GROMACS .gro file of C-alpha atoms in nm:
model
  475
    1MET     CA    1   0.000   0.000   0.000
    2ASN     CA    2   0.163   0.326  -0.108
    3ARG     CA    3   0.241   0.624   0.112
    4LYS     CA    4  -0.026   0.844  -0.045
    5LEU     CA    5  -0.298   0.592   0.034
    6ILE     CA    6  -0.179   0.561   0.393
    7ILE     CA    7  -0.205   0.939   0.434
    8VAL     CA    8  -0.555   0.936   0.284
    9PHE     CA    9  -0.657   0.657   0.523
   10ALA     CA   10  -0.525   0.843   0.825
   11PHE     CA   11  -0.700   1.163   0.721
   12LEU     CA   12  -1.033   0.996   0.652
   13CYS     CA   13  -1.032   0.796   0.974
   14CYS     CA   14  -0.934   1.097   1.183
   15PHE     CA   15  -1.209   1.305   1.021
   16VAL     CA   16  -1.484   1.048   1.048
   17PHE     CA   17  -1.414   0.910   1.393
   18SER     CA   18  -1.340   1.228   1.585
   19PHE     CA   19  -1.713   1.293   1.625
   20ALA     CA   20  -1.840   1.095   1.925
   21GLN     CA   21  -2.205   1.171   1.847
   22GLU     CA   22  -2.181   0.969   1.524
   23ARG     CA   23  -2.039   0.662   1.695
   24ASN     CA   24  -2.234   0.349   1.769
   25ASP     CA   25  -1.984   0.179   2.001
   26ILE     CA   26  -2.120   0.335   2.319
   27MET     CA   27  -2.321   0.077   2.510
   28GLN     CA   28  -2.595   0.163   2.754
   29GLN     CA   29  -2.562   0.161   3.131
   30SER     CA   30  -2.706  -0.141   3.311
   31ALA     CA   31  -3.060  -0.092   3.440
   32THR     CA   32  -3.007  -0.276   3.771
   33TYR     CA   33  -2.731  -0.312   4.030
   34GLU     CA   34  -2.633  -0.601   4.257
   35TRP     CA   35  -2.433  -0.523   4.569
   36PRO     CA   36  -2.129  -0.749   4.629
   37LYS     CA   37  -2.141  -0.999   4.915
   38ASP     CA   38  -1.766  -1.042   4.973
   39GLN     CA   39  -1.663  -0.813   5.262
   40LEU     CA   40  -1.319  -0.752   5.108
   41VAL     CA   41  -1.487  -0.634   4.789
   42LYS     CA   42  -1.722  -0.412   4.990
   43ASP     CA   43  -1.424  -0.259   5.169
   44LYS     CA   44  -1.241  -0.197   4.841
   45LEU     CA   45  -1.555  -0.048   4.691
   46ASP     CA   46  -1.582   0.194   4.982
   47GLN     CA   47  -1.217   0.296   4.929
   48TRP     CA   48  -1.282   0.348   4.559
   49GLN     CA   49  -1.589   0.562   4.631
   50ASP     CA   50  -1.362   0.797   4.827
   51LYS     CA   51  -1.141   0.864   4.523
   52LYS     CA   52  -1.402   1.033   4.297
   53PHE     CA   53  -1.165   1.131   4.015
   54GLY     CA   54  -0.966   0.896   3.793
   55MET     CA   55  -0.770   0.877   3.468
   56ILE     CA   56  -0.834   0.624   3.193
   57ILE     CA   57  -0.557   0.591   2.935
   58HIS     CA   58  -0.618   0.451   2.586
   59TRP     CA   59  -0.287   0.380   2.411
   60GLY     CA   60  -0.228   0.128   2.137
   61LEU     CA   61  -0.177   0.081   1.762
   62TYR     CA   62  -0.444   0.341   1.687
   63ALA     CA   63  -0.218   0.615   1.827
   64ILE     CA   64   0.019   0.585   1.529
   65PRO     CA   65  -0.227   0.701   1.258
   66GLY     CA   66  -0.423   0.899   1.520
   67ILE     CA   67  -0.760   0.732   1.463
   68ILE     CA   68  -1.043   0.585   1.670
   69GLU     CA   69  -0.935   0.298   1.895
   70SER     CA   70  -0.984  -0.042   1.723
   71TRP     CA   71  -1.324   0.027   1.571
   72SER     CA   72  -1.210   0.111   1.218
   73ILE     CA   73  -1.134  -0.260   1.159
   74CYS     CA   74  -1.487  -0.362   1.258
   75SER     CA   75  -1.741  -0.411   0.979
   76GLU     CA   76  -2.059  -0.233   1.087
   77ASP     CA   77  -2.285   0.015   0.907
   78TRP     CA   78  -2.182   0.315   1.117
   79ILE     CA   79  -1.813   0.274   1.027
   80GLU     CA   80  -1.686   0.440   0.709
   81ARG     CA   81  -1.365   0.352   0.527
   82ASP     CA   82  -1.212   0.434   0.189
   83SER     CA   83  -1.438   0.252  -0.058
   84THR     CA   84  -1.150   0.198  -0.303
   85VAL     CA   85  -0.963  -0.029  -0.064
   86SER     CA   86  -1.072  -0.379   0.026
   87TYR     CA   87  -1.166  -0.458   0.384
   88GLU     CA   88  -0.897  -0.725   0.411
   89ASN     CA   89  -0.630  -0.482   0.290
   90TYR     CA   90  -0.747  -0.225   0.541
   91LYS     CA   91  -0.717  -0.472   0.827
   92LYS     CA   92  -0.368  -0.569   0.712
   93TRP     CA   93  -0.269  -0.201   0.700
   94TYR     CA   94  -0.396  -0.159   1.055
   95TRP     CA   95  -0.238  -0.477   1.196
   96ASP     CA   96   0.096  -0.381   1.042
   97PHE     CA   97   0.128  -0.085   1.276
   98SER     CA   98   0.250  -0.347   1.524
   99LYS     CA   99   0.573  -0.352   1.320
  100GLN     CA  100   0.614   0.027   1.364
  101PHE     CA  101   0.509   0.090   1.724
  102ASN     CA  102   0.831   0.204   1.891
  103PRO     CA  103   0.750   0.466   2.160
  104THR     CA  104   1.108   0.557   2.250
  105LYS     CA  105   0.996   0.853   2.467
  106PHE     CA  106   0.756   0.637   2.674
  107ASN     CA  107   0.721   0.830   2.999
  108PRO     CA  108   0.465   0.690   3.245
  109GLU     CA  109   0.605   0.914   3.518
  110GLN     CA  110   0.490   1.214   3.312
  111TRP     CA  111   0.142   1.063   3.285
  112SER     CA  112   0.121   0.998   3.657
  113ALA     CA  113   0.249   1.344   3.748
  114ALA     CA  114  -0.010   1.502   3.520
  115GLY     CA  115  -0.289   1.297   3.679
  116LYS     CA  116  -0.168   1.376   4.029
  117ASN     CA  117  -0.150   1.747   3.945
  118ALA     CA  118  -0.512   1.731   3.831
  119GLY     CA  119  -0.623   1.573   4.159
  120MET     CA  120  -0.687   1.229   4.012
  121LYS     CA  121  -0.677   0.937   4.255
  122TYR     CA  122  -0.713   0.618   4.050
  123LEU     CA  123  -0.597   0.481   3.716
  124VAL     CA  124  -0.751   0.257   3.451
  125PHE     CA  125  -0.495   0.162   3.185
  126THR     CA  126  -0.589  -0.013   2.861
  127THR     CA  127  -0.385  -0.332   2.870
  128LYS     CA  128  -0.564  -0.461   2.558
  129HIS     CA  129  -0.839  -0.308   2.343
  130HIS     CA  130  -1.071  -0.488   2.101
  131ASP     CA  131  -0.802  -0.501   1.830
  132GLY     CA  132  -0.618  -0.755   2.048
  133PHE     CA  133  -0.285  -0.570   2.066
  134ALA     CA  134  -0.152  -0.625   2.419
  135MET     CA  135   0.021  -0.341   2.600
  136PHE     CA  136   0.185  -0.594   2.831
  137ASP     CA  137   0.425  -0.885   2.784
  138THR     CA  138   0.173  -1.163   2.735
  139LYS     CA  139   0.293  -1.517   2.679
  140GLN     CA  140  -0.032  -1.610   2.503
  141SER     CA  141   0.040  -1.420   2.183
  142ASP     CA  142   0.317  -1.245   1.989
  143PHE     CA  143   0.079  -0.958   1.914
  144SER     CA  144   0.203  -0.719   2.183
  145ILE     CA  145   0.412  -0.408   2.241
  146ALA     CA  146   0.682  -0.628   2.396
  147LYS     CA  147   0.732  -0.832   2.077
  148GLY     CA  148   0.778  -0.562   1.811
  149PRO     CA  149   1.042  -0.292   1.758
  150PHE     CA  150   1.003  -0.184   2.124
  151ALA     CA  151   1.105  -0.530   2.247
  152SER     CA  152   1.465  -0.431   2.321
  153ASN     CA  153   1.363  -0.132   2.532
  154PRO     CA  154   1.404  -0.183   2.910
  155LYS     CA  155   1.042  -0.071   2.951
  156ALA     CA  156   0.901  -0.303   2.684
  157ASP     CA  157   0.655  -0.452   2.935
  158VAL     CA  158   0.459  -0.126   2.922
  159ALA     CA  159   0.180  -0.209   3.168
  160LYS     CA  160   0.433  -0.289   3.442
  161TYR     CA  161   0.593   0.053   3.420
  162VAL     CA  162   0.260   0.234   3.395
  163PHE     CA  163   0.127   0.058   3.704
  164ASP     CA  164   0.452   0.112   3.893
  165ALA     CA  165   0.459   0.487   3.817
  166PHE     CA  166   0.099   0.546   3.923
  167ARG     CA  167   0.124   0.317   4.225
  168LYS     CA  168   0.426   0.517   4.344
  169ASP     CA  169   0.210   0.832   4.331
  170GLY     CA  170  -0.061   0.673   4.547
  171PHE     CA  171  -0.316   0.584   4.278
  172MET     CA  172  -0.553   0.289   4.297
  173ILE     CA  173  -0.462   0.068   4.000
  174GLY     CA  174  -0.710  -0.051   3.738
  175ALA     CA  175  -0.648  -0.276   3.439
  176TYR     CA  176  -0.878  -0.225   3.139
  177PHE     CA  177  -0.910  -0.548   2.939
  178SER     CA  178  -1.122  -0.615   2.630
  179LYS     CA  179  -1.316  -0.940   2.644
  180PRO     CA  180  -1.348  -0.960   2.264
  181ASP     CA  181  -1.020  -0.996   2.074
  182TRP     CA  182  -1.051  -0.927   1.703
  183HIS     CA  183  -0.696  -1.041   1.629
  184SER     CA  184  -0.743  -1.385   1.780
  185GLN     CA  185  -0.830  -1.672   1.546
  186TYR     CA  186  -1.040  -1.806   1.830
  187TYR     CA  187  -1.267  -1.498   1.816
  188TRP     CA  188  -1.251  -1.376   1.456
  189TRP     CA  189  -1.173  -1.692   1.263
  190GLN     CA  190  -1.025  -1.622   0.918
  191LYS     CA  191  -1.239  -1.900   0.774
  192TYR     CA  192  -1.535  -1.658   0.782
  193ALA     CA  193  -1.599  -1.292   0.711
  194THR     CA  194  -1.606  -1.054   1.007
  195ALA     CA  195  -1.963  -0.931   0.992
  196ASP     CA  196  -1.963  -0.715   1.305
  197ARG     CA  197  -1.816  -0.684   1.657
  198ASN     CA  198  -1.929  -1.033   1.760
  199ASN     CA  199  -1.731  -1.352   1.714
  200ASN     CA  200  -1.777  -1.468   1.354
  201TYR     CA  201  -1.840  -1.841   1.383
  202ASP     CA  202  -2.119  -2.044   1.539
  203ILE     CA  203  -1.999  -2.138   1.887
  204ARG     CA  204  -2.264  -2.410   1.904
  205LYS     CA  205  -2.110  -2.571   1.595
  206TYR     CA  206  -1.745  -2.521   1.701
  207PRO     CA  207  -1.743  -2.539   2.083
  208TRP     CA  208  -1.378  -2.651   2.087
  209ARG     CA  209  -1.272  -2.324   1.923
  210TRP     CA  210  -1.464  -2.115   2.174
  211ASN     CA  211  -1.309  -2.314   2.458
  212LYS     CA  212  -0.970  -2.219   2.315
  213PHE     CA  213  -1.075  -1.855   2.331
  214LYS     CA  214  -1.194  -1.894   2.690
  215ASP     CA  215  -0.856  -2.042   2.786
  216PHE     CA  216  -0.674  -1.763   2.600
  217THR     CA  217  -0.877  -1.494   2.782
  218TYR     CA  218  -0.841  -1.660   3.122
  219ASN     CA  219  -0.465  -1.694   3.079
  220GLN     CA  220  -0.414  -1.332   2.974
  221ILE     CA  221  -0.617  -1.203   3.268
  222SER     CA  222  -0.423  -1.439   3.495
  223GLU     CA  223  -0.099  -1.281   3.373
  224LEU     CA  224  -0.229  -0.935   3.461
  225MET     CA  225  -0.353  -1.046   3.802
  226ASN     CA  226  -0.037  -1.235   3.901
  227ASN     CA  227   0.256  -1.055   3.739
  228TYR     CA  228   0.195  -0.682   3.785
  229GLY     CA  229   0.178  -0.609   4.155
  230THR     CA  230  -0.132  -0.493   4.339
  231VAL     CA  231  -0.431  -0.437   4.111
  232ASP     CA  232  -0.748  -0.286   4.257
  233ILE     CA  233  -0.983  -0.289   3.957
  234LEU     CA  234  -1.033  -0.526   3.663
  235TRP     CA  235  -1.227  -0.311   3.414
  236LEU     CA  236  -1.371  -0.540   3.146
  237ASP     CA  237  -1.503  -0.391   2.822
  238GLY     CA  238  -1.700  -0.544   2.536
  239GLY     CA  239  -2.037  -0.613   2.698
  240TRP     CA  240  -2.167  -0.809   2.400
  241VAL     CA  241  -1.941  -1.094   2.514
  242ARG     CA  242  -2.183  -1.237   2.769
  243PRO     CA  243  -2.396  -1.540   2.852
  244LEU     CA  244  -2.709  -1.556   2.640
  245GLU     CA  245  -2.932  -1.562   2.950
  246THR     CA  246  -2.818  -1.208   3.036
  247VAL     CA  247  -2.948  -1.072   2.705
  248ASN     CA  248  -3.252  -0.859   2.788
  249GLU     CA  249  -3.448  -0.572   2.634
  250GLU     CA  250  -3.158  -0.340   2.705
  251VAL     CA  251  -2.920  -0.557   2.504
  252LEU     CA  252  -3.176  -0.612   2.230
  253SER     CA  253  -3.181  -0.235   2.180
  254TRP     CA  254  -2.829  -0.266   2.034
  255GLY     CA  255  -2.998  -0.390   1.715
  256ALA     CA  256  -2.779  -0.586   1.473
  257ASN     CA  257  -2.500  -0.606   1.728
  258ILE     CA  258  -2.674  -0.838   1.974
  259PRO     CA  259  -2.505  -1.174   2.035
  260LYS     CA  260  -2.631  -1.448   1.804
  261TRP     CA  261  -2.538  -1.716   2.057
  262SER     CA  262  -2.399  -1.732   2.407
  263GLN     CA  263  -2.051  -1.578   2.424
  264ASP     CA  264  -1.999  -1.702   2.779
  265ILE     CA  265  -1.634  -1.677   2.889
  266ASP     CA  266  -1.702  -1.819   3.240
  267MET     CA  267  -1.682  -1.507   3.454
  268PRO     CA  268  -1.717  -1.701   3.783
  269LYS     CA  269  -1.396  -1.891   3.701
  270ILE     CA  270  -1.215  -1.572   3.600
  271ALA     CA  271  -1.334  -1.387   3.912
  272ALA     CA  272  -1.227  -1.670   4.145
  273MET     CA  273  -0.879  -1.675   3.993
  274ALA     CA  274  -0.847  -1.296   3.990
  275ARG     CA  275  -0.960  -1.251   4.350
  276LYS     CA  276  -0.734  -1.529   4.473
  277ALA     CA  277  -0.445  -1.328   4.329
  278GLN     CA  278  -0.592  -0.989   4.423
  279PRO     CA  279  -0.821  -1.021   4.731
  280GLY     CA  280  -1.104  -0.770   4.729
  281LEU     CA  281  -1.055  -0.695   4.358
  282LEU     CA  282  -1.329  -0.480   4.206
  283MET     CA  283  -1.472  -0.648   3.895
  284VAL     CA  284  -1.629  -0.415   3.640
  285ASP     CA  285  -1.791  -0.633   3.372
  286ARG     CA  286  -1.936  -0.334   3.191
  287THR     CA  287  -2.310  -0.340   3.107
  288VAL     CA  288  -2.346  -0.703   3.221
  289HIS     CA  289  -2.541  -0.651   3.541
  290GLY     CA  290  -2.487  -0.898   3.822
  291PRO     CA  291  -2.217  -1.004   4.068
  292PHE     CA  292  -1.927  -0.905   3.839
  293GLU     CA  293  -2.031  -0.545   3.776
  294ASN     CA  294  -1.929  -0.394   4.109
  295TYR     CA  295  -1.990  -0.045   3.980
  296GLN     CA  296  -2.165   0.087   3.671
  297THR     CA  297  -1.996   0.289   3.398
  298PRO     CA  298  -2.224   0.521   3.197
  299GLU     CA  299  -2.016   0.642   2.901
  300GLN     CA  300  -1.983   1.001   2.780
  301ARG     CA  301  -2.285   1.109   2.983
  302ILE     CA  302  -2.405   1.187   3.335
  303PRO     CA  303  -2.721   1.017   3.468
  304GLU     CA  304  -3.018   1.251   3.496
  305LYS     CA  305  -3.075   1.181   3.865
  306GLN     CA  306  -2.879   1.090   4.174
  307LEU     CA  307  -2.803   0.717   4.211
  308ASP     CA  308  -2.758   0.544   4.548
  309TYR     CA  309  -2.521   0.271   4.426
  310PRO     CA  310  -2.161   0.289   4.296
  311TRP     CA  311  -2.102   0.427   3.947
  312GLU     CA  312  -1.864   0.636   3.740
  313SER     CA  313  -1.904   0.842   3.425
  314CYS     CA  314  -1.623   0.761   3.184
  315MET     CA  315  -1.566   1.062   2.960
  316THR     CA  316  -1.298   1.190   2.727
  317LEU     CA  317  -1.101   1.508   2.790
  318GLY     CA  318  -1.102   1.562   2.413
  319GLY     CA  319  -1.326   1.424   2.139
  320ALA     CA  320  -1.158   1.082   2.129
  321TRP     CA  321  -1.041   0.820   2.377
  322GLY     CA  322  -0.698   0.783   2.222
  323PHE     CA  323  -0.459   1.030   2.064
  324VAL     CA  324  -0.599   1.220   1.765
  325PRO     CA  325  -0.407   1.508   1.607
  326ASN     CA  326  -0.563   1.851   1.663
  327ASP     CA  327  -0.819   1.714   1.908
  328GLN     CA  328  -1.050   1.964   2.076
  329TYR     CA  329  -1.025   1.946   2.454
  330LYS     CA  330  -1.280   2.037   2.719
  331SER     CA  331  -1.198   2.344   2.923
  332SER     CA  332  -1.088   2.297   3.283
  333THR     CA  333  -1.408   2.472   3.392
  334GLU     CA  334  -1.625   2.225   3.201
  335VAL     CA  335  -1.442   1.930   3.357
  336VAL     CA  336  -1.474   2.078   3.708
  337HIS     CA  337  -1.847   2.130   3.657
  338LYS     CA  338  -1.892   1.772   3.538
  339LEU     CA  339  -1.691   1.643   3.834
  340VAL     CA  340  -1.905   1.841   4.078
  341GLU     CA  341  -2.234   1.724   3.927
  342ILE     CA  342  -2.119   1.362   3.908
  343VAL     CA  343  -2.003   1.352   4.270
  344ALA     CA  344  -2.323   1.521   4.393
  345LYS     CA  345  -2.519   1.252   4.210
  346GLY     CA  346  -2.316   0.977   4.377
  347GLY     CA  347  -2.062   0.891   4.111
  348SER     CA  348  -1.698   0.929   4.014
  349LEU     CA  349  -1.546   1.086   3.703
  350LEU     CA  350  -1.306   0.872   3.497
  351LEU     CA  351  -1.148   1.114   3.250
  352GLY     CA  352  -0.992   0.975   2.932
  353VAL     CA  353  -0.663   1.085   2.776
  354GLY     CA  354  -0.447   0.937   2.501
  355PRO     CA  355  -0.067   0.951   2.484
  356LYS     CA  356   0.103   1.024   2.152
  357PRO     CA  357   0.276   0.748   1.951
  358ASP     CA  358   0.610   0.843   2.109
  359GLY     CA  359   0.480   0.768   2.460
  360THR     CA  360   0.429   1.120   2.594
  361LEU     CA  361   0.109   1.308   2.670
  362PRO     CA  362   0.020   1.597   2.438
  363GLU     CA  363   0.123   1.931   2.586
  364GLN     CA  364  -0.236   2.058   2.583
  365VAL     CA  365  -0.349   1.757   2.786
  366THR     CA  366  -0.095   1.823   3.061
  367HIS     CA  367  -0.190   2.192   3.054
  368GLN     CA  368  -0.562   2.117   3.094
  369LEU     CA  369  -0.497   1.869   3.374
  370ASN     CA  370  -0.284   2.125   3.555
  371GLU     CA  371  -0.563   2.383   3.525
  372ILE     CA  372  -0.814   2.136   3.668
  373GLY     CA  373  -0.576   2.075   3.957
  374LYS     CA  374  -0.575   2.442   4.049
  375TRP     CA  375  -0.938   2.397   4.152
  376THR     CA  376  -0.923   2.049   4.308
  377SER     CA  377  -0.617   2.141   4.520
  378LYS     CA  378  -0.816   2.415   4.695
  379ASN     CA  379  -1.164   2.262   4.697
  380GLY     CA  380  -1.102   1.889   4.712
  381LYS     CA  381  -1.256   1.857   5.059
  382ALA     CA  382  -1.598   1.898   4.895
  383ILE     CA  383  -1.519   1.614   4.650
  384TYR     CA  384  -1.292   1.344   4.793
  385GLY     CA  385  -1.427   1.108   5.057
  386THR     CA  386  -1.777   1.255   5.035
  387ARG     CA  387  -2.116   1.090   5.000
  388ILE     CA  388  -2.453   1.197   4.865
  389THR     CA  389  -2.709   1.419   5.038
  390LYS     CA  390  -3.085   1.395   5.007
  391TYR     CA  391  -3.107   1.748   4.869
  392TYR     CA  392  -2.823   1.743   4.619
  393ASN     CA  393  -2.901   2.028   4.379
  394ASP     CA  394  -3.055   2.373   4.370
  395GLY     CA  395  -2.997   2.544   4.036
  396GLN     CA  396  -2.624   2.606   3.994
  397THR     CA  397  -2.548   2.480   4.344
  398TRP     CA  398  -2.464   2.115   4.413
  399PHE     CA  399  -2.429   1.949   4.753
  400THR     CA  400  -2.219   1.669   4.901
  401GLN     CA  401  -2.154   1.564   5.260
  402SER     CA  402  -1.875   1.409   5.466
  403LYS     CA  403  -1.889   1.034   5.525
  404ASP     CA  404  -1.985   1.090   5.890
  405ALA     CA  405  -2.265   1.326   5.776
  406LYS     CA  406  -2.141   1.600   6.010
  407LYS     CA  407  -2.033   1.841   5.735
  408ILE     CA  408  -2.218   1.955   5.424
  409PHE     CA  409  -2.054   2.111   5.121
  410ALA     CA  410  -2.225   2.350   4.882
  411ILE     CA  411  -2.059   2.399   4.542
  412TYR     CA  412  -2.176   2.681   4.318
  413CYS     CA  413  -2.078   2.633   3.950
  414LEU     CA  414  -2.035   2.962   3.767
  415LYS     CA  415  -2.178   2.985   3.417
  416PRO     CA  416  -1.942   3.067   3.127
  417ASN     CA  417  -1.838   3.434   3.148
  418GLU     CA  418  -2.020   3.477   3.480
  419SER     CA  419  -1.830   3.690   3.730
  420VAL     CA  420  -1.805   3.583   4.091
  421PRO     CA  421  -2.123   3.723   4.254
  422THR     CA  422  -2.131   3.925   4.574
  423ASN     CA  423  -2.422   3.720   4.709
  424LEU     CA  424  -2.535   3.359   4.667
  425LYS     CA  425  -2.859   3.187   4.763
  426TRP     CA  426  -2.962   2.825   4.796
  427LYS     CA  427  -3.236   2.610   4.943
  428GLY     CA  428  -3.237   2.253   5.067
  429ASN     CA  429  -2.941   2.235   5.305
  430THR     CA  430  -2.943   2.456   5.613
  431PRO     CA  431  -2.635   2.504   5.834
  432LYS     CA  432  -2.661   2.429   6.203
  433LYS     CA  433  -2.790   2.736   6.386
  434GLY     CA  434  -2.504   2.953   6.508
  435SER     CA  435  -2.238   2.764   6.309
  436ASP     CA  436  -1.996   2.899   6.050
  437ILE     CA  437  -1.986   2.874   5.672
  438ARG     CA  438  -1.634   2.871   5.531
  439LEU     CA  439  -1.511   2.922   5.177
  440LEU     CA  440  -1.288   2.623   5.108
  441SER     CA  441  -1.050   2.801   4.874
  442THR     CA  442  -0.944   3.044   5.148
  443GLY     CA  443  -1.061   2.878   5.470
  444LYS     CA  444  -1.219   3.207   5.575
  445LYS     CA  445  -1.560   3.248   5.738
  446ILE     CA  446  -1.839   3.385   5.521
  447LYS     CA  447  -2.129   3.596   5.644
  448TRP     CA  448  -2.461   3.420   5.604
  449GLN     CA  449  -2.825   3.439   5.703
  450ASN     CA  450  -3.133   3.219   5.684
  451VAL     CA  451  -3.429   3.404   5.535
  452ASN     CA  452  -3.743   3.188   5.538
  453GLY     CA  453  -3.543   2.871   5.467
  454GLU     CA  454  -3.326   3.028   5.201
  455ILE     CA  455  -2.955   3.053   5.279
  456ILE     CA  456  -2.794   3.379   5.167
  457VAL     CA  457  -2.414   3.415   5.178
  458SER     CA  458  -2.223   3.740   5.128
  459LEU     CA  459  -1.893   3.704   4.946
  460PRO     CA  460  -1.581   3.919   4.968
  461LYS     CA  461  -1.387   3.996   4.652
  462ILE     CA  462  -1.264   3.661   4.514
  463GLU     CA  463  -1.055   3.581   4.208
  464GLN     CA  464  -1.236   3.424   3.914
  465THR     CA  465  -1.285   3.048   3.943
  466ALA     CA  466  -1.483   2.757   3.795
  467ALA     CA  467  -1.684   2.694   4.112
  468LEU     CA  468  -1.715   2.818   4.470
  469ALA     CA  469  -1.716   2.554   4.745
  470PHE     CA  470  -1.846   2.612   5.097
  471GLU     CA  471  -1.831   2.399   5.413
  472PHE     CA  472  -2.073   2.408   5.704
  473THR     CA  473  -2.196   2.196   5.992
  474ALA     CA  474  -2.506   1.988   5.930
  475PRO     CA  475  -2.807   2.064   6.153
   0.00000   0.00000   0.00000
């Protein structure tokens, strides 16, 4: 394939796939939640709910041409490719990036420092996406970062060094792992065409082949659970890989992408192995409700109402999960506002960034994360370690409370171009009579009064900010 065609491919893919609203890979949040029974898992879940703000990192072959992660090699109606090139040639072009991936500036310490500066407390790193390219030194396949041109680098086992860097900075560690593997002959068998995201052969007709895939998946997850130090979260993507009995109306709404047969990979066996290696491990089998979805993960959206069970919104800082040239990033104010709303509704924000092909974060990403950190460093008390309140919202003001319910936090999110007001009002959460209200960013007491159940605070001159956070004693 000539150089000109490669450039055209990269341009077309970048153009088409940078628009999240046109994508059809976003699966719906589960409709029900099942609390875990294992006390160690409950304890870990409580620890995770204290963190509130995390970083998810998508980094793989797709970073080289700067296109959507994995999906361009999937054959579904919503995906567009150059019509003059055959599908098989396109897949070969994509797979061949494994022969070029040589991130000689790989710098996980930079990633961790940027996350820490932003106020992030946990990590989810993509050890393998749907395309099957492993970002760790798996013994189950040669299709990994540790087997190509990066193999001679001391940090060739990328996941190890990512986890080590973030662990050193105090992050909870999460391993993203794709249940489907489009590169595996046990999932997409070359005997048949690849019609869509599902496995492309009848499992009922070839059970031995599916058993091979189950072994392959189990063994790769076992490597991650046993060879990479303490792991707190196993974040499993690809919810269409599920037992047939879990297919309900929600799954049927996916249309042509529903499983044709049971794609059961034996989650009980995987969970038992994983939790033996990592006691208390949080399992996040996304969109497959039940005992292995310890918290829910609505994608690129915030639930309309407060939820009283564990969840996180996974969102991108830019328009794409991975690195895309000239991506458009959310402002620090927008991210702070989303974080505040999510936490007030009972969730956590998992913010997605994508390193460049050389292994460093784009400069604008580190800048935006640093700007976010300017707010979280002064107002984090209203975010971290908090829990929901009954009255959680009044207009632009959101509320959280301390775990012991003794303190309430009110967070006023300023609209774009809105100056810091001299007075604020809210209803729904009244300070204890005679107690103080303090502005978290300065620690100073603020004058306040209760007028017929409406709290009115008078503000001194304050520098412009994304949101104002207040602390007061609960009645």
